Coordinates of C-alpha atoms in Angstrom, one line a residue:
I117 CA -29.1 123.1 -26.6
Y118 CA -31.5 122.2 -23.8
S119 CA -28.7 122.7 -21.2
Y120 CA -28.0 126.1 -22.7
F121 CA -31.6 127.3 -22.4
L122 CA -31.9 125.9 -18.9
A123 CA -28.7 127.8 -17.9
S124 CA -30.1 131.0 -19.5
Y125 CA -33.4 130.6 -17.6
I126 CA -31.7 130.0 -14.3
I127 CA -29.4 133.0 -14.8
H128 CA -32.3 135.2 -15.8
T129 CA -34.2 134.1 -12.7
F130 CA -31.4 135.0 -10.5
Q131 CA -31.0 138.3 -12.2
M132 CA -34.6 139.2 -11.5
M133 CA -34.2 138.1 -7.9
T134 CA -31.0 139.9 -7.2
T135 CA -31.0 143.1 -9.2
S136 CA -29.4 144.9 -6.3
N137 CA -26.4 142.5 -6.3
N138 CA -24.9 142.4 -9.8
S139 CA -21.6 141.0 -8.6
F140 CA -23.4 137.9 -7.2
V141 CA -25.2 137.3 -10.5
A142 CA -21.9 137.6 -12.4
I143 CA -20.1 135.2 -10.2
F144 CA -23.0 132.7 -10.2
S145 CA -23.3 132.9 -14.0
L146 CA -19.6 132.3 -14.5
L147 CA -19.6 129.3 -12.2
L148 CA -22.6 127.7 -13.8
L149 CA -21.4 128.1 -17.4
S150 CA -17.9 126.9 -16.4
S151 CA -19.5 123.8 -14.8
M152 CA -21.5 123.1 -17.9
Q153 CA -18.3 123.4 -20.1
C154 CA -16.4 121.0 -17.9
H155 CA -19.3 118.5 -18.3
A156 CA -19.7 119.0 -22.0
Q157 CA -21.3 116.3 -24.0
L158 CA -19.7 114.7 -27.0
S159 CA -21.3 115.6 -30.3
S160 CA -21.1 114.4 -33.9
T161 CA -21.0 118.0 -35.1
F162 CA -18.2 119.2 -32.7
Y163 CA -15.8 120.2 -35.5
D164 CA -18.3 121.4 -38.0
R165 CA -17.3 125.0 -37.6
T166 CA -13.7 124.8 -36.2
C167 CA -12.4 122.1 -38.6
P168 CA -15.0 121.1 -41.2
T169 CA -12.5 118.9 -43.1
A170 CA -11.5 116.9 -40.0
L171 CA -13.3 113.6 -40.8
T172 CA -12.3 113.7 -44.4
T173 CA -8.7 114.2 -43.5
I174 CA -8.7 111.4 -41.1
R175 CA -10.4 109.0 -43.5
T176 CA -7.9 109.7 -46.2
S177 CA -5.0 108.7 -43.9
I178 CA -6.8 105.6 -42.7
R179 CA -7.8 104.5 -46.2
Q180 CA -4.2 104.8 -47.4
A181 CA -3.0 102.7 -44.4
V182 CA -5.6 100.0 -44.8
S183 CA -5.0 99.9 -48.5
S184 CA -1.4 99.2 -47.9
E185 CA -2.0 96.6 -45.3
R186 CA -5.5 95.2 -44.6
R187 CA -4.4 93.9 -41.2
M188 CA -4.0 97.5 -40.1
A189 CA -7.8 97.8 -39.8
A190 CA -7.8 95.4 -37.0
S191 CA -4.9 97.1 -35.3
L192 CA -6.6 100.5 -35.4
I193 CA -9.8 99.2 -33.9
R194 CA -7.8 97.4 -31.2
L195 CA -5.8 100.6 -30.5
H196 CA -9.1 102.5 -29.8
F197 CA -10.3 99.7 -27.6
H198 CA -7.0 99.5 -25.6
D199 CA -7.1 103.3 -25.1
C200 CA -10.7 103.5 -23.8
F201 CA -10.3 100.5 -21.4
V202 CA -7.4 102.0 -19.4
Q203 CA -8.3 105.5 -18.2
G204 CA -11.0 106.4 -20.6
C205 CA -10.9 107.4 -24.3
D206 CA -8.2 110.0 -23.9
A207 CA -5.3 108.9 -26.2
S208 CA -3.2 107.9 -23.2
I209 CA -2.1 104.8 -25.1
L210 CA -0.3 107.1 -27.6
L211 CA 2.1 108.7 -25.1
D212 CA 5.7 107.8 -25.4
E213 CA 7.9 107.0 -22.4
T214 CA 9.4 110.0 -20.7
P215 CA 11.1 110.7 -17.3
T216 CA 7.7 111.5 -15.9
I217 CA 5.5 109.1 -18.0
V218 CA 5.5 105.3 -17.8
S219 CA 4.1 104.5 -21.3
E220 CA 1.2 102.2 -21.8
K221 CA 2.9 101.0 -25.0
T222 CA 5.3 98.9 -22.8
A223 CA 2.5 97.2 -20.8
L224 CA 2.2 93.5 -21.5
P225 CA -1.1 93.6 -23.5
N226 CA 0.5 96.2 -25.8
L227 CA 4.1 95.4 -26.0
G228 CA 5.0 93.9 -29.4
S229 CA 1.4 93.7 -30.5
A230 CA -0.3 97.1 -30.4
R231 CA 0.2 98.8 -33.8
G232 CA -0.9 101.8 -35.7
Y233 CA 0.7 104.6 -33.7
G234 CA 2.3 106.0 -36.8
I235 CA -1.0 106.0 -38.7
I236 CA -2.6 108.1 -36.0
E237 CA 0.4 110.4 -35.9
D238 CA 0.2 110.8 -39.7
A239 CA -3.5 111.8 -39.5
K240 CA -2.7 114.3 -36.7
R241 CA 0.1 115.8 -38.7
E242 CA -2.2 116.5 -41.7
L243 CA -4.8 118.0 -39.4
E244 CA -2.3 120.3 -37.8
K245 CA -1.6 121.8 -41.3
T246 CA -5.2 122.9 -41.7
C247 CA -6.7 123.1 -38.2
P248 CA -3.8 123.6 -35.8
G249 CA -4.6 122.8 -32.2
I250 CA -8.2 121.8 -32.8
V251 CA -8.6 118.1 -33.3
S252 CA -7.7 115.8 -30.4
C253 CA -5.7 112.6 -30.8
A254 CA -8.5 110.8 -28.8
D255 CA -11.0 111.8 -31.4
I256 CA -8.7 110.7 -34.2
L257 CA -8.5 107.2 -32.6
A258 CA -12.3 107.0 -32.4
V259 CA -12.8 108.1 -36.0
A260 CA -10.0 105.8 -37.2
A261 CA -11.7 102.8 -35.6
R262 CA -15.0 103.6 -37.5
D263 CA -13.2 104.2 -40.8
A264 CA -11.1 101.0 -40.4
S265 CA -14.3 99.0 -39.9
T266 CA -16.0 100.3 -43.0
L267 CA -12.9 99.8 -45.1
V268 CA -12.9 96.0 -44.4
G269 CA -16.6 95.5 -44.9
G270 CA -17.7 96.2 -41.4
P271 CA -20.5 98.5 -40.1
S272 CA -20.3 102.3 -39.9
W273 CA -21.6 104.5 -37.2
T274 CA -21.8 108.2 -36.3
V275 CA -18.8 109.0 -34.1
K276 CA -19.4 111.4 -31.3
L277 CA -16.6 114.0 -31.0
G278 CA -15.2 116.5 -28.5
R279 CA -12.8 114.3 -26.5
R280 CA -9.6 115.9 -25.2
D281 CA -6.2 114.3 -24.7
S282 CA -4.8 113.2 -21.4
T283 CA -1.5 114.5 -19.9
T284 CA -0.9 111.2 -18.2
A285 CA -0.7 107.5 -19.0
S286 CA -1.3 104.4 -16.8
H287 CA 1.0 101.5 -17.4
T288 CA -0.4 99.8 -14.3
L289 CA -4.1 100.0 -15.5
A290 CA -3.0 98.8 -18.9
E291 CA -1.8 95.6 -17.3
T292 CA -4.8 95.1 -15.1
D293 CA -7.9 96.4 -16.9
L294 CA -7.5 95.0 -20.4
P295 CA -9.0 91.6 -20.9
G296 CA -6.5 88.8 -21.5
P297 CA -6.5 85.9 -24.0
F298 CA -6.7 83.3 -21.2
D299 CA -9.4 84.9 -19.1
P300 CA -12.4 82.9 -18.0
L301 CA -15.9 84.1 -19.1
D302 CA -16.9 85.6 -15.7
R303 CA -13.7 87.7 -15.6
I304 CA -14.3 89.0 -19.1
I305 CA -17.9 89.9 -18.3
S306 CA -17.0 91.7 -15.1
G307 CA -14.2 93.5 -16.8
F308 CA -16.5 95.0 -19.4
A309 CA -19.2 95.7 -16.8
N310 CA -16.6 97.7 -14.8
K311 CA -16.4 100.0 -17.9
G312 CA -20.2 100.3 -18.2
L313 CA -20.5 97.7 -21.0
S314 CA -23.1 94.9 -21.0
T315 CA -22.5 91.3 -21.7
K316 CA -24.1 91.8 -25.1
D317 CA -21.8 94.7 -25.8
M318 CA -18.8 92.5 -24.9
V319 CA -19.9 89.7 -27.2
A320 CA -20.5 92.2 -30.0
L321 CA -17.1 93.9 -29.6
S322 CA -15.4 90.5 -29.5
G323 CA -16.6 90.2 -33.1
A324 CA -13.6 92.5 -34.0
H325 CA -11.7 89.3 -33.9
S326 CA -13.2 88.5 -37.2
I327 CA -10.1 90.4 -38.5
G328 CA -6.5 90.6 -37.4
Q329 CA -4.0 88.0 -36.2
A330 CA -2.6 86.6 -33.0
Q331 CA 0.9 85.5 -32.0
C332 CA 1.6 81.8 -31.5
F333 CA 2.3 82.0 -27.8
L334 CA -1.2 83.3 -27.2
F335 CA -2.9 80.2 -28.5
R336 CA -0.3 77.5 -28.2
D337 CA -1.8 75.9 -25.1
R338 CA -5.2 75.7 -26.7
I339 CA -4.1 74.0 -30.0
Y340 CA -2.0 71.4 -28.1
S341 CA -4.6 70.8 -25.3
N342 CA -6.5 68.0 -27.2
G343 CA -9.5 69.6 -25.4
T344 CA -13.1 68.9 -26.3
D345 CA -13.7 72.6 -27.0
I346 CA -11.5 72.7 -30.1
D347 CA -12.0 71.1 -33.5
A348 CA -9.2 68.6 -34.1
G349 CA -8.7 69.5 -37.7
F350 CA -8.5 73.2 -36.8
A351 CA -6.0 72.5 -34.1
S352 CA -3.8 70.5 -36.5
T353 CA -3.8 73.2 -39.1
R354 CA -2.8 75.8 -36.5
R355 CA 0.1 73.6 -35.2
R356 CA 1.9 73.8 -38.6
Q357 CA 2.9 77.4 -37.9
C358 CA 3.0 77.2 -34.1
P359 CA 5.4 74.5 -32.8
Q360 CA 5.3 73.5 -29.2
E361 CA 8.5 75.4 -28.6
D362 CA 10.0 78.6 -30.0
Q363 CA 8.6 80.8 -32.8
N364 CA 6.4 82.6 -30.3
G365 CA 5.8 85.5 -32.7
N366 CA 4.5 83.4 -35.6
L367 CA 1.1 84.8 -36.6
A368 CA -2.2 83.1 -37.3
P369 CA -5.5 84.8 -38.5
L370 CA -8.1 85.0 -35.8
D371 CA -10.6 84.0 -38.5
L372 CA -9.3 81.5 -40.9
V373 CA -12.2 81.8 -43.3
T374 CA -12.5 85.6 -43.9
P375 CA -9.4 87.0 -42.2
N376 CA -9.7 90.5 -43.8
Q377 CA -13.4 90.9 -43.6
L378 CA -15.2 92.3 -40.5
D379 CA -18.2 90.0 -40.5
N380 CA -20.1 87.5 -38.4
N381 CA -17.9 84.6 -39.5
Y382 CA -16.2 84.9 -36.1
Y383 CA -19.3 83.5 -34.4
K384 CA -19.7 80.8 -36.9
N385 CA -16.2 79.7 -36.1
L386 CA -17.1 79.5 -32.4
I387 CA -20.1 77.3 -33.2
Q388 CA -17.7 74.9 -35.0
R389 CA -15.2 75.1 -32.0
K390 CA -12.7 77.0 -34.2
G391 CA -12.1 80.0 -32.0
L392 CA -8.4 80.7 -32.0
L393 CA -8.0 82.2 -28.5
Q394 CA -9.3 80.6 -25.4
S395 CA -11.1 83.9 -24.6
D396 CA -12.9 83.6 -27.9
Q397 CA -14.1 80.0 -27.5
V398 CA -15.2 80.7 -23.9
L399 CA -18.1 82.8 -25.3
L400 CA -19.7 79.5 -26.4
S401 CA -19.0 77.2 -23.5
G402 CA -22.4 76.5 -21.9
G403 CA -22.6 79.9 -20.3
S404 CA -24.7 83.1 -20.5
T405 CA -23.3 84.2 -23.8
D406 CA -24.1 81.1 -25.8
S407 CA -27.4 82.5 -27.1
I408 CA -25.8 85.8 -28.2
V409 CA -23.2 83.9 -30.1
T410 CA -25.8 81.8 -31.8
E411 CA -27.9 84.9 -32.7
Y412 CA -24.9 86.7 -34.3
S413 CA -23.8 83.6 -36.2
N414 CA -27.3 83.4 -37.8
N415 CA -28.0 87.1 -38.3
P416 CA -25.2 89.3 -39.7
R417 CA -27.4 92.4 -39.6
T418 CA -28.0 92.0 -35.9
F419 CA -24.3 91.6 -35.3
A420 CA -23.4 94.7 -37.4
S421 CA -26.0 96.8 -35.6
D422 CA -25.0 95.7 -32.2
F423 CA -21.3 96.1 -33.0
A424 CA -21.8 99.7 -34.1
A425 CA -23.9 100.5 -31.0
A426 CA -21.2 98.9 -28.7
M427 CA -18.4 100.9 -30.4
I428 CA -20.3 104.1 -29.8
K429 CA -20.9 103.1 -26.2
M430 CA -17.2 102.2 -25.7
G431 CA -16.2 105.6 -27.1
D432 CA -18.2 107.2 -24.3
I433 CA -16.0 105.7 -21.6
S434 CA -14.7 108.6 -19.3
P435 CA -13.8 111.1 -22.0
L436 CA -12.1 114.3 -21.1
T437 CA -14.2 117.3 -22.2
G438 CA -14.6 121.0 -21.7
Q439 CA -11.5 122.4 -19.9
N440 CA -10.2 118.9 -18.9
G441 CA -7.2 117.6 -20.7
I442 CA -5.4 119.2 -23.6
I443 CA -5.2 119.1 -27.4
R444 CA -1.9 117.5 -28.2
T445 CA 0.1 118.9 -31.1
V446 CA 1.9 115.6 -31.4
C447 CA 0.0 112.5 -30.3
G448 CA 3.1 110.8 -28.7
S449 CA 4.0 113.7 -26.4
I450 CA 2.6 116.4 -24.2
N451 CA 2.8 119.9 -25.7

């Protein structure tokens, strides 16, 4: 609103100063308003007039999916995260392989592990029935992540909307910019900092590992390391379903205690040296994040608040707005 009145004031001023040159005023006004549109801000009320049932429609699809499989909540939150961390929150992760697009779906961090594409597509299909060409796939991802969180006992937040969809994907960035399960703490911190997220944001977002599962090959080295940073009993339990060889795809819950509840138990596990992935346990390893882990383990409300704030901040990473990008009719392909 402020930007609109500022633009109106500037245009009016130029009109007063250049009454003898109407063509100049018209061109200047057009350029200014066009520039504002290209730099439009996300807003929670973006679809209030154009598609008032958008959020309800998305929530219905997500509720059905999570009701059928609780693990899907973790997958949908992860899908939004993996989208935003590559070339911004633009639904590039949803694009299928084509002769001109090398899909992010086949990048190592996503191959065989990223899930939920069909759920987003289902929500989009329903939206196209009532509001064709209005709601972006990028916004569906953002709303789905919030709804998934609330459906498994996690926090809610107001999702800012107005993102548009990319016409490109980046397989290369998907393999370089996403944090890995074996990364040291300094690399994880710098990776999040490169996206405009603080160390506290990173630790809060890591709490999404309170739900979901990981494949055996991602934590095998840790449970057979006999290291001092892993509880012996916990390692022994995890070895039962993850032998030293083969069965790479066997799954284990990231949080053994409340695997289907988005809560602060993840941080309690770290205190007890029961983080499943090396990149989890490294958050409590004598470094700068120890105090944040301790705080979240003791205060579930603080974690919930910081997690919600970090998700909002993550959703702001390089969105396409205004005239940039498109609104895809089908999330997996360009119109």
